[in-house]
Tab-separated table of C-alpha atoms in Angstrom:
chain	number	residue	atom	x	y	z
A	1	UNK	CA	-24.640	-15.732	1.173
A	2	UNK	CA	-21.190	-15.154	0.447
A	3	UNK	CA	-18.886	-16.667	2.855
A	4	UNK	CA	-15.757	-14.406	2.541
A	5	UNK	CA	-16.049	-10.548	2.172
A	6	UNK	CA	-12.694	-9.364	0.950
A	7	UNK	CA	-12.890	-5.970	1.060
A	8	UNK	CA	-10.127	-3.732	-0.962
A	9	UNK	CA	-9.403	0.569	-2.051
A	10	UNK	CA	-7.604	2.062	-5.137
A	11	UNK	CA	-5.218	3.754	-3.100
A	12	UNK	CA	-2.042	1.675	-4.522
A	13	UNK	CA	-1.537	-1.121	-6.117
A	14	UNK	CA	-0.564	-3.484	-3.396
A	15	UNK	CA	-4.375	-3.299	-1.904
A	16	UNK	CA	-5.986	-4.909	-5.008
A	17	UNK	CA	-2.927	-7.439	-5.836
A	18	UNK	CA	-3.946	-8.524	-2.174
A	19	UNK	CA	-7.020	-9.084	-2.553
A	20	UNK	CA	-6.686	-10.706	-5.952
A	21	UNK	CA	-4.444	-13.296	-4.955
A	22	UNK	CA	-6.414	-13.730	-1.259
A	23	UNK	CA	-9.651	-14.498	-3.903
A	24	UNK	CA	-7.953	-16.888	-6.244
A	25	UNK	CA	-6.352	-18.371	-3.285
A	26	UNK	CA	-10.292	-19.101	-1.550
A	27	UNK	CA	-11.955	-20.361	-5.288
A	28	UNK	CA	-9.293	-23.070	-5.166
A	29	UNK	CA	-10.244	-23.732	-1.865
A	30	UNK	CA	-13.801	-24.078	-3.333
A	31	UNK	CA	-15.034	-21.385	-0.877
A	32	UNK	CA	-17.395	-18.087	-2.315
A	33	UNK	CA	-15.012	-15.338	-2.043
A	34	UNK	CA	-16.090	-11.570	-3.296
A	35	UNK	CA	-13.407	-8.670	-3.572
A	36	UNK	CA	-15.398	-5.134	-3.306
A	37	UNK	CA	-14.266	-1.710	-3.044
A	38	UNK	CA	-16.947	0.145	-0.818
A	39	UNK	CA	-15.425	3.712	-1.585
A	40	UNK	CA	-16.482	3.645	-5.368
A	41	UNK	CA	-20.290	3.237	-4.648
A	42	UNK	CA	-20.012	5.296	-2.088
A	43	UNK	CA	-18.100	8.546	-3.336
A	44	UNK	CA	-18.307	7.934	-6.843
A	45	UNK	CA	-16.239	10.339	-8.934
A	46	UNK	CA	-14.807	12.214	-5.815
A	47	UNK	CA	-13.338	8.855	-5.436
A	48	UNK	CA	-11.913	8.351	-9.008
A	49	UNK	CA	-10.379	11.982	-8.393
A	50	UNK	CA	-9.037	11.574	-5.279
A	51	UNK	CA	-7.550	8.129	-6.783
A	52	UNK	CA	-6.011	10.568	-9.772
A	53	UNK	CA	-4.663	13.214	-7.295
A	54	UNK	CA	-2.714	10.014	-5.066
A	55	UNK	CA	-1.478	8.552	-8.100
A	56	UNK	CA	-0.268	12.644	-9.547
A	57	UNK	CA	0.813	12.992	-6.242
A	58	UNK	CA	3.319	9.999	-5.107
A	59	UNK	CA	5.343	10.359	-8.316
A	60	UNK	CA	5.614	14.132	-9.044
A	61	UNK	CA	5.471	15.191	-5.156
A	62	UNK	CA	6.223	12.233	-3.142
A	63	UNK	CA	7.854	14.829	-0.231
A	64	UNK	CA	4.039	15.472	0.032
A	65	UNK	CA	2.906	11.970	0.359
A	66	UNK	CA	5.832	11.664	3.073
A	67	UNK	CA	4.324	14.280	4.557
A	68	UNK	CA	0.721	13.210	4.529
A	69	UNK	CA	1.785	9.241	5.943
A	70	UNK	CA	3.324	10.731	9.026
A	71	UNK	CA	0.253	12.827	9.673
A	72	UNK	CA	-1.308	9.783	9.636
A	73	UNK	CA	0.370	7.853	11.177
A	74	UNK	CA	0.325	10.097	14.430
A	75	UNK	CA	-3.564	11.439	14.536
A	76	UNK	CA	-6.794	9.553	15.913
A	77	UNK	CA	-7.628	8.450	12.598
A	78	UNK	CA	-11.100	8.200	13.489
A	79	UNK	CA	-11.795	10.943	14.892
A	80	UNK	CA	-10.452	13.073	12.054
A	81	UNK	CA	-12.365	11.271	8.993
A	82	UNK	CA	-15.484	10.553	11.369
A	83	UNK	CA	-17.472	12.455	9.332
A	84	UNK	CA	-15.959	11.778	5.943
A	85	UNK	CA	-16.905	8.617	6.586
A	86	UNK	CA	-20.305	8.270	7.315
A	87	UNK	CA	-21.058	7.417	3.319
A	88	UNK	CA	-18.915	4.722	3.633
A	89	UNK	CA	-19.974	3.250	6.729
A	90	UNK	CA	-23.560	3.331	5.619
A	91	UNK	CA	-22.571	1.398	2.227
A	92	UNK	CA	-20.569	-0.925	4.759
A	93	UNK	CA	-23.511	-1.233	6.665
A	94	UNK	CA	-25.397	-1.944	3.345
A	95	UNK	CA	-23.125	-4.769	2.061
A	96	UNK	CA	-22.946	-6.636	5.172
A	97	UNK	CA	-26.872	-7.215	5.496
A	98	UNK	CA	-26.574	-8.233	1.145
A	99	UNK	CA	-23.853	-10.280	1.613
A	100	UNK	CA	-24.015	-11.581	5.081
A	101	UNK	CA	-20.707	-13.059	5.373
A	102	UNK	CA	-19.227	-15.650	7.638
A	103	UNK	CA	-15.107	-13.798	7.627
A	104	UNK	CA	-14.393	-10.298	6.345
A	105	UNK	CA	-10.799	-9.538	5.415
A	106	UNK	CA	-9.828	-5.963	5.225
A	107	UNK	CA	-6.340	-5.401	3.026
A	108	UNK	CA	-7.103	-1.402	3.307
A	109	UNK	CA	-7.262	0.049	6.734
A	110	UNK	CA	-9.762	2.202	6.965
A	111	UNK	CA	-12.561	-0.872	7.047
A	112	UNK	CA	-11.353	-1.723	10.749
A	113	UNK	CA	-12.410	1.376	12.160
A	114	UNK	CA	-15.983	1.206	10.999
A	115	UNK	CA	-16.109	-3.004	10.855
A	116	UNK	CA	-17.797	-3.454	14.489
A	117	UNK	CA	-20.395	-0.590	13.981
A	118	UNK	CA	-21.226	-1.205	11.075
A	119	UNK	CA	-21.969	-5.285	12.260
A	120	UNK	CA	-24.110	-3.170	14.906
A	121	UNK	CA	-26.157	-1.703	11.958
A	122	UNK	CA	-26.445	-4.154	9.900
A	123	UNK	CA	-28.493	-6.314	12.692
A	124	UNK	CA	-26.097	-9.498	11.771
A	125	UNK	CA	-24.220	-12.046	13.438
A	126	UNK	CA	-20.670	-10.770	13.947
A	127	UNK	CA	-18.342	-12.132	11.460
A	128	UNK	CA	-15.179	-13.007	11.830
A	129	UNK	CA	-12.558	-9.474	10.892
A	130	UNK	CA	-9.174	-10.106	9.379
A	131	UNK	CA	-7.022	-7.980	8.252
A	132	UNK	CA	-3.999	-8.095	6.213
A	133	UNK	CA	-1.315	-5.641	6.403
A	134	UNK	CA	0.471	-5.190	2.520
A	135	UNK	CA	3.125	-3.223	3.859
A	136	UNK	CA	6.706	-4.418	5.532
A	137	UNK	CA	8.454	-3.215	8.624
A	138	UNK	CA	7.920	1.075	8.160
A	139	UNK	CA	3.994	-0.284	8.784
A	140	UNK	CA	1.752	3.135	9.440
A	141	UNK	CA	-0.098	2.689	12.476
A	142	UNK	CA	-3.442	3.337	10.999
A	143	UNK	CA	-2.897	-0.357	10.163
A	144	UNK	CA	-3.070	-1.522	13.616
A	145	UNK	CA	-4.740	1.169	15.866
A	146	UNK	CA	-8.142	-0.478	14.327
A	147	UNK	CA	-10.109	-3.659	16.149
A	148	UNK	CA	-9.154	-6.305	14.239
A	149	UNK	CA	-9.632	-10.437	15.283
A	150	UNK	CA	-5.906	-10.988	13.958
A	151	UNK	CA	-3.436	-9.300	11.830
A	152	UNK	CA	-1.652	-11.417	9.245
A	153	UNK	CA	1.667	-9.899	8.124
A	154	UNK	CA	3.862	-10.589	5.109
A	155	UNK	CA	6.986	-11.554	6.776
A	156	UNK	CA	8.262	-11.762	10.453
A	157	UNK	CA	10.637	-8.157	10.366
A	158	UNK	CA	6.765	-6.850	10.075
A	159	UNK	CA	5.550	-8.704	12.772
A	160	UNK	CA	8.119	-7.602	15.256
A	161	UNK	CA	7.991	-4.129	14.544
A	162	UNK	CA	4.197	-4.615	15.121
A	163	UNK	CA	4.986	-6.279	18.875
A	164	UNK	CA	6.808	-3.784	19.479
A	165	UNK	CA	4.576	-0.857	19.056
A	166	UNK	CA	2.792	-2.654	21.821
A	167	UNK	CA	0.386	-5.394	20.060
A	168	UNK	CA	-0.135	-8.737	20.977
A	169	UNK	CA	1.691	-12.104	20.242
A	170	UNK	CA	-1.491	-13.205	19.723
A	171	UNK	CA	-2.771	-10.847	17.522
A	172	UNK	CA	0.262	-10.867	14.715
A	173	UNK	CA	0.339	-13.511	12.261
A	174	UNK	CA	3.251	-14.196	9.563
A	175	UNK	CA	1.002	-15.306	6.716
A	176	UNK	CA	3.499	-13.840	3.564
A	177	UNK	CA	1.920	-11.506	1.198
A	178	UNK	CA	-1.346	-13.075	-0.996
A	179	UNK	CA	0.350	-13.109	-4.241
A	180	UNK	CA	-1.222	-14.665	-7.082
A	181	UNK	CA	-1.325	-18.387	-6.642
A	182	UNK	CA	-0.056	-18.555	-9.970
A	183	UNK	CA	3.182	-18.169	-8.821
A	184	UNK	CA	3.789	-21.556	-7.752
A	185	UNK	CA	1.920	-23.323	-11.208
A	186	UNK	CA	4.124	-24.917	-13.409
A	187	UNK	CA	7.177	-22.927	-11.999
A	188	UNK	CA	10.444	-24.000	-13.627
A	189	UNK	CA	13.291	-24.632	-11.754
A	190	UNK	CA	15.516	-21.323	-12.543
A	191	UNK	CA	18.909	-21.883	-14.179
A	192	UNK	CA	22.025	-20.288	-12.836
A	193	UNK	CA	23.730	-17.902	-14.725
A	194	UNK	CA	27.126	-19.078	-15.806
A	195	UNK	CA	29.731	-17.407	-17.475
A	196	UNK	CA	29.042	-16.257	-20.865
A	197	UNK	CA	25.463	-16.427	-20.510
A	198	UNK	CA	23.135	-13.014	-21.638
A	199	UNK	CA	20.995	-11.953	-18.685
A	200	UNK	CA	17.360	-11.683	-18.837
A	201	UNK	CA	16.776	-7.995	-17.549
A	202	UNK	CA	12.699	-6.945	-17.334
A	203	UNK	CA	12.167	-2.875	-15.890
A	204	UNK	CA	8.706	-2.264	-14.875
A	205	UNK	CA	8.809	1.601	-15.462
A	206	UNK	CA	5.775	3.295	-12.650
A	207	UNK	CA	6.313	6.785	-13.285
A	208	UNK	CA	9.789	8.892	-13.386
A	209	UNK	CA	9.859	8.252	-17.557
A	210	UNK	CA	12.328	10.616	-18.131
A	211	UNK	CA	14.921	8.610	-15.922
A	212	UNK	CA	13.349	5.850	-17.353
A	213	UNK	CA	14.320	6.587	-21.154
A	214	UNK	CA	18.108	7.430	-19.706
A	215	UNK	CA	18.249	4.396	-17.914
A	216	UNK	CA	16.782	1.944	-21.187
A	217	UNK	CA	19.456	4.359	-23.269
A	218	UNK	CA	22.223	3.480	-21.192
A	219	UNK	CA	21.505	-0.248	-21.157
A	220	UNK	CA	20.807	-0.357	-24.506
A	221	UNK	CA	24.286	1.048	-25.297
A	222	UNK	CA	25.892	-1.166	-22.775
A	223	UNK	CA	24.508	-4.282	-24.672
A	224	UNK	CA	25.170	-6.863	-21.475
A	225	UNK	CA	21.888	-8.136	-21.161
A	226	UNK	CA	18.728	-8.745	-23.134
A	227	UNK	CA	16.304	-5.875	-22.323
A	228	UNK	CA	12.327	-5.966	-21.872
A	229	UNK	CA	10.390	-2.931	-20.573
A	230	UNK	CA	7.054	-2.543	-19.196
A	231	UNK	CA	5.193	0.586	-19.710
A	232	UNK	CA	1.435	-0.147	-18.207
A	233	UNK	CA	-0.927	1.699	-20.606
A	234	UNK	CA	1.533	4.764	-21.186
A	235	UNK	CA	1.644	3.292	-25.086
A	236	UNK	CA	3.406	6.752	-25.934
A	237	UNK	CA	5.798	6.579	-23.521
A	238	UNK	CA	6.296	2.392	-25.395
A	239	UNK	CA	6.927	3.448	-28.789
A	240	UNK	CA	9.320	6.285	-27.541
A	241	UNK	CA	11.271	3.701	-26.549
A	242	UNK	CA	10.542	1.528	-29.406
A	243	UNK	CA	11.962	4.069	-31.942
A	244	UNK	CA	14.991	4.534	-29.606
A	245	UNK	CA	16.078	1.091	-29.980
A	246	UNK	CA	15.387	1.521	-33.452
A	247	UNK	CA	17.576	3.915	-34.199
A	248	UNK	CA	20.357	2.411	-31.676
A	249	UNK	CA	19.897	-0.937	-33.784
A	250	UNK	CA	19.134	-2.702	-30.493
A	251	UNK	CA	16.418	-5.669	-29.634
A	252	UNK	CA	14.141	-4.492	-27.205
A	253	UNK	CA	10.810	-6.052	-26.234
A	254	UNK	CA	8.505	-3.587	-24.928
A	255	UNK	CA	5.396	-4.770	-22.882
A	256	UNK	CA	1.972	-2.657	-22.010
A	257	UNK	CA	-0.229	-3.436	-19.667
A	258	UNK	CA	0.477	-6.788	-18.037
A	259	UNK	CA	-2.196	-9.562	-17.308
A	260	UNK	CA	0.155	-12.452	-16.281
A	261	UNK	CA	2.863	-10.630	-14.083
A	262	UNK	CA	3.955	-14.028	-12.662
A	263	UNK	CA	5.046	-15.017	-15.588
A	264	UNK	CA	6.614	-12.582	-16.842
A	265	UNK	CA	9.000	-11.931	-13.692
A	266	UNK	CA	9.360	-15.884	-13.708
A	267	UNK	CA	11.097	-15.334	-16.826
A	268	UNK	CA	13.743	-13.051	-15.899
A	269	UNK	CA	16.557	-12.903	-13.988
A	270	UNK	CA	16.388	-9.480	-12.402
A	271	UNK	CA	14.149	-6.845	-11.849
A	272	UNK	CA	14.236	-2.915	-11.924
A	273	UNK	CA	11.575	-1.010	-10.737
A	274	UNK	CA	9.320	0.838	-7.833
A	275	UNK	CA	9.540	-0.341	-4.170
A	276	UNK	CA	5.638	-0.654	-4.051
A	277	UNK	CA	4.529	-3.460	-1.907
A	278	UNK	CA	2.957	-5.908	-4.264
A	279	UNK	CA	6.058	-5.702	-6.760
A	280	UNK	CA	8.496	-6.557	-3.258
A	281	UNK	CA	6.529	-9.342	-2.394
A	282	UNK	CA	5.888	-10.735	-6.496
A	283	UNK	CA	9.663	-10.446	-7.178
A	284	UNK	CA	10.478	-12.388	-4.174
A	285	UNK	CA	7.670	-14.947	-4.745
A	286	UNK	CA	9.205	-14.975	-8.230
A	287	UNK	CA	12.684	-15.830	-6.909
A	288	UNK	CA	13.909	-12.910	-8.899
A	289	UNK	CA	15.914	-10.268	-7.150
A	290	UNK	CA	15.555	-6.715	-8.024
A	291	UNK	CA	17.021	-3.265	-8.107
A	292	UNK	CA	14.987	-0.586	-6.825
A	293	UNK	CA	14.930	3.275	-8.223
A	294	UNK	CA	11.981	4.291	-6.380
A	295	UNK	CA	10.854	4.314	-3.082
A	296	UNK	CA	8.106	6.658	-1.815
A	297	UNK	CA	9.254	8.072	1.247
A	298	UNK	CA	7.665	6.395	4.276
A	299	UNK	CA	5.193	4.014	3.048
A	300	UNK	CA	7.723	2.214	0.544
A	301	UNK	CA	11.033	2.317	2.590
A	302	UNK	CA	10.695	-0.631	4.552
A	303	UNK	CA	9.997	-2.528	1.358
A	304	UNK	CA	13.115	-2.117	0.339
A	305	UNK	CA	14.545	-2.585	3.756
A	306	UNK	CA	13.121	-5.888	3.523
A	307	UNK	CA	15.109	-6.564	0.424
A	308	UNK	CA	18.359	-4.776	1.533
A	309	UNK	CA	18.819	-6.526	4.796
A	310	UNK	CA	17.624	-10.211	3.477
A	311	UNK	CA	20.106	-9.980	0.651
A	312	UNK	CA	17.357	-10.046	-1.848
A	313	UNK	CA	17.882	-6.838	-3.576
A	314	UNK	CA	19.683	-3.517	-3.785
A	315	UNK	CA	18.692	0.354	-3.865
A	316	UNK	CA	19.792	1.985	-6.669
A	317	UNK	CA	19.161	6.054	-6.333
A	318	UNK	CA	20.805	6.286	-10.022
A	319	UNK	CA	20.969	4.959	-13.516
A	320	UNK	CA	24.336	4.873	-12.889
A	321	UNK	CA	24.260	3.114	-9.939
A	322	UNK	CA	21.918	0.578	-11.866
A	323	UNK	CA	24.657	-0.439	-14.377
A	324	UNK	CA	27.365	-0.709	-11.807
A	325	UNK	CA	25.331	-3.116	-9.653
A	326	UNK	CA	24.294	-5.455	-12.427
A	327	UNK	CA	28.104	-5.105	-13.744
A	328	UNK	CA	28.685	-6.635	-10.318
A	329	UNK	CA	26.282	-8.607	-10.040
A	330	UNK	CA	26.909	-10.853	-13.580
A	331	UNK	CA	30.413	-10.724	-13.298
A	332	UNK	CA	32.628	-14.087	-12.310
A	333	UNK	CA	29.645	-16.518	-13.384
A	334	UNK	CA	27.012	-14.409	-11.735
A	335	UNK	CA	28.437	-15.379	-8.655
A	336	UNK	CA	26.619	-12.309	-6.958
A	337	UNK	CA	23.465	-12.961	-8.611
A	338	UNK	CA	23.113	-16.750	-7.836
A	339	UNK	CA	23.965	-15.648	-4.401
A	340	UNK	CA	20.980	-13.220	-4.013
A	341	UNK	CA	18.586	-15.403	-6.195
A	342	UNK	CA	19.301	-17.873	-3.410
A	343	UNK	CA	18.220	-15.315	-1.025
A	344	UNK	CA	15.194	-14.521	-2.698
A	345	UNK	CA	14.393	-18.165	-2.278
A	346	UNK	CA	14.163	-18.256	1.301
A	347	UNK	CA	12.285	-15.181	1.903
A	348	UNK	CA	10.254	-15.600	-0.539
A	349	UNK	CA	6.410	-17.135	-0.241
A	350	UNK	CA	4.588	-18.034	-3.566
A	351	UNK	CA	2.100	-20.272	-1.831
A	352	UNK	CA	1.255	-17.333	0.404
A	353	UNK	CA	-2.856	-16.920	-1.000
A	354	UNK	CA	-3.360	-20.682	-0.632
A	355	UNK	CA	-2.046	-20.358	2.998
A	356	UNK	CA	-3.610	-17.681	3.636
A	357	UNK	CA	-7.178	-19.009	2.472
A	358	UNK	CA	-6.933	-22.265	4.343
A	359	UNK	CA	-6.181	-20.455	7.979
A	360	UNK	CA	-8.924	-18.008	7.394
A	361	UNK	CA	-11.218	-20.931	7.004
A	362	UNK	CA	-9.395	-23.117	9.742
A	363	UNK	CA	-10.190	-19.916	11.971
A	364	UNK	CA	-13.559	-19.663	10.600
A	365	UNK	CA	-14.796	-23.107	12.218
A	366	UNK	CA	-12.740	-22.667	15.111
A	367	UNK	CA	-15.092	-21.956	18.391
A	368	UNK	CA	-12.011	-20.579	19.888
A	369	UNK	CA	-10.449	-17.277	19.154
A	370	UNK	CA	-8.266	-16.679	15.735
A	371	UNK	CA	-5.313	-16.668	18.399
A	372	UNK	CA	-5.991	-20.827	18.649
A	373	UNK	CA	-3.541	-21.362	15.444
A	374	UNK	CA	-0.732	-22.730	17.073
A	375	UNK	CA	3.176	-23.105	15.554
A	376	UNK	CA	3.728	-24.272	12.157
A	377	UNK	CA	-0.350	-22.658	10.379
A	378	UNK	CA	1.551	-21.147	7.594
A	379	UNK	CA	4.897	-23.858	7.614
A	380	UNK	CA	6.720	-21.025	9.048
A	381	UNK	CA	7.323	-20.093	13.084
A	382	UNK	CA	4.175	-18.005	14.388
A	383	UNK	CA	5.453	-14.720	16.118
């Protein structure tokens, strides 16, 4: 028997990173936790496409995407993909008499519309349904329109825009975002930038590469700070930049696909890259602030909201705009820098997955409702 069902979709990186870290965060617990992705078994290869055609379609059409989230965000969700989902109800239904789990925790939304009938068709004891919103304060309503026992939210600016669309206090929980544990192990104290000192810049290019090369040009000429790049498993788009530093006579380290992302943003003093949700939540777990050149209309924009508001980050719509800021920003000691890092301290939540794994089990013995937790279940003030 498994005892937690964590169950994830490829729609976006933030889903799995969730899930990951809510996993590592149970096996230190000591508890069997299993991360599955129903839709694959289910659709097979329409599902790989349709995981293609989200991916082609947030970074060359994202005006599309913005129009697709409001759509959903305003139909019965439901009652439109009823039938679209019948394969993946019937693998629900499937899992949950394998597996029969004691909690399952949904960090895609679709899983709380078909969680209590598929319990129904399964023939099991109900277990108790979580789910964890990845998303910050412009949070789609398909998240919450769903039955759910509880809805744990990354940070409180979430949970209040969540009361306000009418839920319950006692149905929103500020839990942080389930980074990778690893983000508190061994995690040096960071030290301030003084003057004279070379800044440690990493960019974690997600599509856009022709802005991309501009932008790595332009810093490369400027020669302020010591440069690595991330390019994921676009290896031509790495030795295009490679040969550019080359030729510019410039040190640049250039990174593929990254296994240990904690590290690696542990190590640097700022951040450039994509407002997706699991890259908000890693840089702030990170302490590292960031500069964002992305955001996907409507999904995204309250991730960097999150950052904008706390002090934790800034928007940057242009490479030009980039340069400027981190001019700013290391200038006078880094006084602007150490000022934000400190922000980034206090929003941040590296612990979040450990948290997170011990109030799902805390809620799991409990004979009273999930809304029993009182003040003070994840050190922080319950909304």
């Amino acid at each position: 028997m498994t005892s937690v069902l964590i169950l994830t979709a490829g729609y976006g990186e933030g889903h799995n990173a969730a899930a990951r870290g809510l996993r590592e965060g149970f096996v230190e617990t000591g508890v069997s936790a299993e991360v599955l992705d129903l839709f694959g078994p289910a659709y097979g290869e329409p599902y790989e496409r349709s995981r293609r055609d989200y991916i082609r379609v947030v970074n060359e059409r994202p005006w599309l995407w913005a129009g697709i989230y409001q759509v959903l965000d305003r139909v019965p969700f439901l009652g439109v993909f009823a039938s679209f989902f019948r394969r993946l109800l019937g693998e629900f239904v499937r899992v949950l008499r394998e597996k029969r789990p004691e909690v399952v925790v949904s960090v895609y939304p679709a899983y709380g519309y078909l969680f209590e009938k598929a319990v129904v068709l399964a023939g099991i004891p109900r277990p108790r349904f979580v789910t964890v919103v990845t998303d910050s304060i412009t949070v789609n309503s398909v998240w919450y329109r769903c039955g759910s026992d509880v809805f744990l939210v990354p940070n409180e600016d979430t949970a209040n825009v969540m009361l306000a669309a009418g839920l319950e206090r006692e149905q929103v929980v500020v839990s942080g975002f389930p980074v990778s544990p690893r983000f508190t192990d061994e995690i040096a104290a960071r030290v301030a930038l003084g003057q004279g000192d070379r800044p440690k810049v990493l960019f974690m290019i997600n599509g856009q590469s022709a802005r991309a090369i501009s932008l790595v040009e332009r810093l490369l000429r400027e020669d302020q700070v010591e440069l690595t790049v991330t390019v994921g498993k676009d290896a031509v788009l790495g030795e295009e930049l490679q040969q550019m530093a080359g030729r510019m006579g410039r040190s640049l380290g250039v990174w593929g696909w990254v296994t240990d992302v904690p590290g690696l943003i542990r190590s640097h003093h700022l951040l450039i890259g994509k407002a997706g949700g699991a890259m908000v939540q890693e840089t702030l777990a990170a302490h590292t602030p960031m500069l964002i050149t992305q955001i996907l209309p409507g999904q995204e924009e309250g991730n960097a909201r999150l950052l904008v508001q706390n002090g934790c980050g800034a928007v940057c719509p242009t490479n030009e705009a980039v340069v400027q800021t981190m001019a700013q920003l290391f200038e006078n000691g880094a006084i602007g820098w150490n000022r934000m890092m400190g922000h980034t301290v206090r929003l941040g939540r590296p612990d979040a997955a450990r948290e997170t794994a011990r109030w799902i089990l805390k809620m799991r013995g409990d004979a009273k409702s999930a809304a029993g937790v009182k003040e003070g279940a994840f050190g922080v003030r319950e909304v």
